[in-house]
Coordinates of C-alpha atoms in Angstrom, one line a residue:
L1 CA 0.1 -70.2 10.4
V2 CA -2.7 -68.0 9.4
D3 CA -2.1 -65.6 12.7
T4 CA 1.6 -65.3 11.4
Q5 CA 0.5 -64.7 7.5
S6 CA -1.6 -62.1 8.8
Q7 CA 1.5 -60.4 10.4
L8 CA 3.5 -60.9 7.7
K9 CA 0.5 -59.2 5.4
E10 CA 0.5 -56.3 8.3
A11 CA 4.3 -56.1 8.2
E12 CA 4.5 -55.8 4.4
K13 CA 2.0 -53.2 4.7
T14 CA 3.6 -51.2 7.0
I15 CA 6.9 -51.2 4.8
R16 CA 5.2 -50.0 1.9
E17 CA 3.2 -47.2 4.1
R18 CA 7.1 -46.3 5.3
H19 CA 8.6 -46.9 2.0
Q20 CA 5.9 -44.2 0.4
T21 CA 6.6 -41.7 3.4
I22 CA 10.1 -41.8 2.6
K23 CA 9.9 -41.4 -0.7
E24 CA 7.2 -38.2 0.0
R25 CA 10.1 -36.8 2.4
E26 CA 12.7 -37.4 -0.3
D27 CA 10.5 -35.0 -2.7
D28 CA 10.1 -32.3 0.2
I29 CA 13.6 -32.5 0.4
R30 CA 14.2 -31.8 -3.1
G31 CA 11.7 -29.3 -3.4
L32 CA 13.3 -27.3 -0.7
Q33 CA 16.7 -27.9 -1.8
G34 CA 15.2 -26.2 -5.3
E35 CA 14.0 -23.3 -3.3
I36 CA 17.1 -22.7 -1.4
A37 CA 19.2 -22.6 -4.8
R38 CA 16.7 -20.2 -5.9
A39 CA 17.0 -18.0 -2.5
K40 CA 20.9 -18.4 -2.9
Q41 CA 20.4 -17.0 -6.6
E42 CA 18.3 -13.9 -5.4
I43 CA 20.8 -13.4 -2.6
V44 CA 23.5 -13.4 -5.1
A45 CA 21.7 -11.0 -7.6
K46 CA 20.8 -8.8 -4.9
E47 CA 24.5 -8.7 -3.6
E48 CA 25.5 -7.7 -7.2
E49 CA 22.9 -5.1 -7.7
I50 CA 23.9 -3.4 -4.1
A51 CA 27.7 -3.4 -5.3
R52 CA 26.6 -2.0 -8.5
L53 CA 25.1 1.0 -7.0
T54 CA 27.5 1.2 -4.8
D55 CA 30.0 1.6 -7.2
L56 CA 27.9 4.2 -9.2
T57 CA 27.1 6.2 -6.1
T58 CA 31.0 6.3 -5.6
A59 CA 31.6 7.6 -8.9
Q60 CA 28.8 9.9 -8.6
Q61 CA 30.5 10.9 -5.5
D62 CA 33.8 11.2 -7.5
V63 CA 32.6 13.7 -9.8
I64 CA 30.3 15.7 -7.3
K65 CA 33.9 16.4 -5.5
T66 CA 35.3 17.4 -9.1
Q67 CA 32.8 20.0 -9.5
L68 CA 33.1 21.2 -6.2
E69 CA 36.9 21.8 -7.1
K70 CA 35.6 23.6 -9.8
L71 CA 33.3 25.4 -8.3
E72 CA 35.4 26.6 -4.9
N73 CA 38.3 27.3 -7.7
A74 CA 35.9 29.6 -10.0
S75 CA 34.8 31.4 -6.8
R76 CA 38.3 31.6 -5.7
G77 CA 39.2 33.5 -9.2
G78 CA 36.0 36.0 -8.4
R79 CA 34.0 34.4 -10.9
R80 CA 31.1 32.0 -10.7
D81 CA 30.2 29.2 -13.0
P82 CA 26.7 28.8 -13.0
A83 CA 26.8 25.5 -15.5
V84 CA 29.1 24.1 -12.6
A85 CA 26.7 24.8 -10.5
Q86 CA 23.9 23.4 -12.0
Q87 CA 25.8 20.1 -12.5
L88 CA 27.0 19.9 -8.9
C89 CA 23.1 20.3 -8.1
A90 CA 21.9 17.7 -10.8
S91 CA 24.4 15.2 -9.2
A92 CA 23.5 15.7 -6.0
E93 CA 20.2 15.2 -6.7
L94 CA 20.9 12.2 -8.6
V95 CA 23.2 10.5 -5.8
E96 CA 20.4 11.5 -3.2
R97 CA 17.7 9.9 -5.2
Q98 CA 20.2 6.4 -5.7
T99 CA 20.9 6.6 -1.8
E100 CA 17.5 6.5 -1.3
T101 CA 17.3 3.4 -3.6
I102 CA 20.0 1.7 -1.9

């Protein structure tokens, strides 16, 4: 009987320890789930930033294309518009910096 009581107490102790281990692992899992959720949010934010920069770069390329057309039209007519050339250079530099950022 004493041996059975001793085994019962040992079994109860083992059950408490395992229950505690399970609680700790559940806490670990919740912590990891939180980290995963934060990482997913960061990924979405980065994807949105990439899309924004891509849209910005595309818009800048459209502006440069338009300015190039103006410059070509001006040069065909035998005249050069320094303002258009300056805008073209400024836009090209801006696009270059944005491209480096992307």
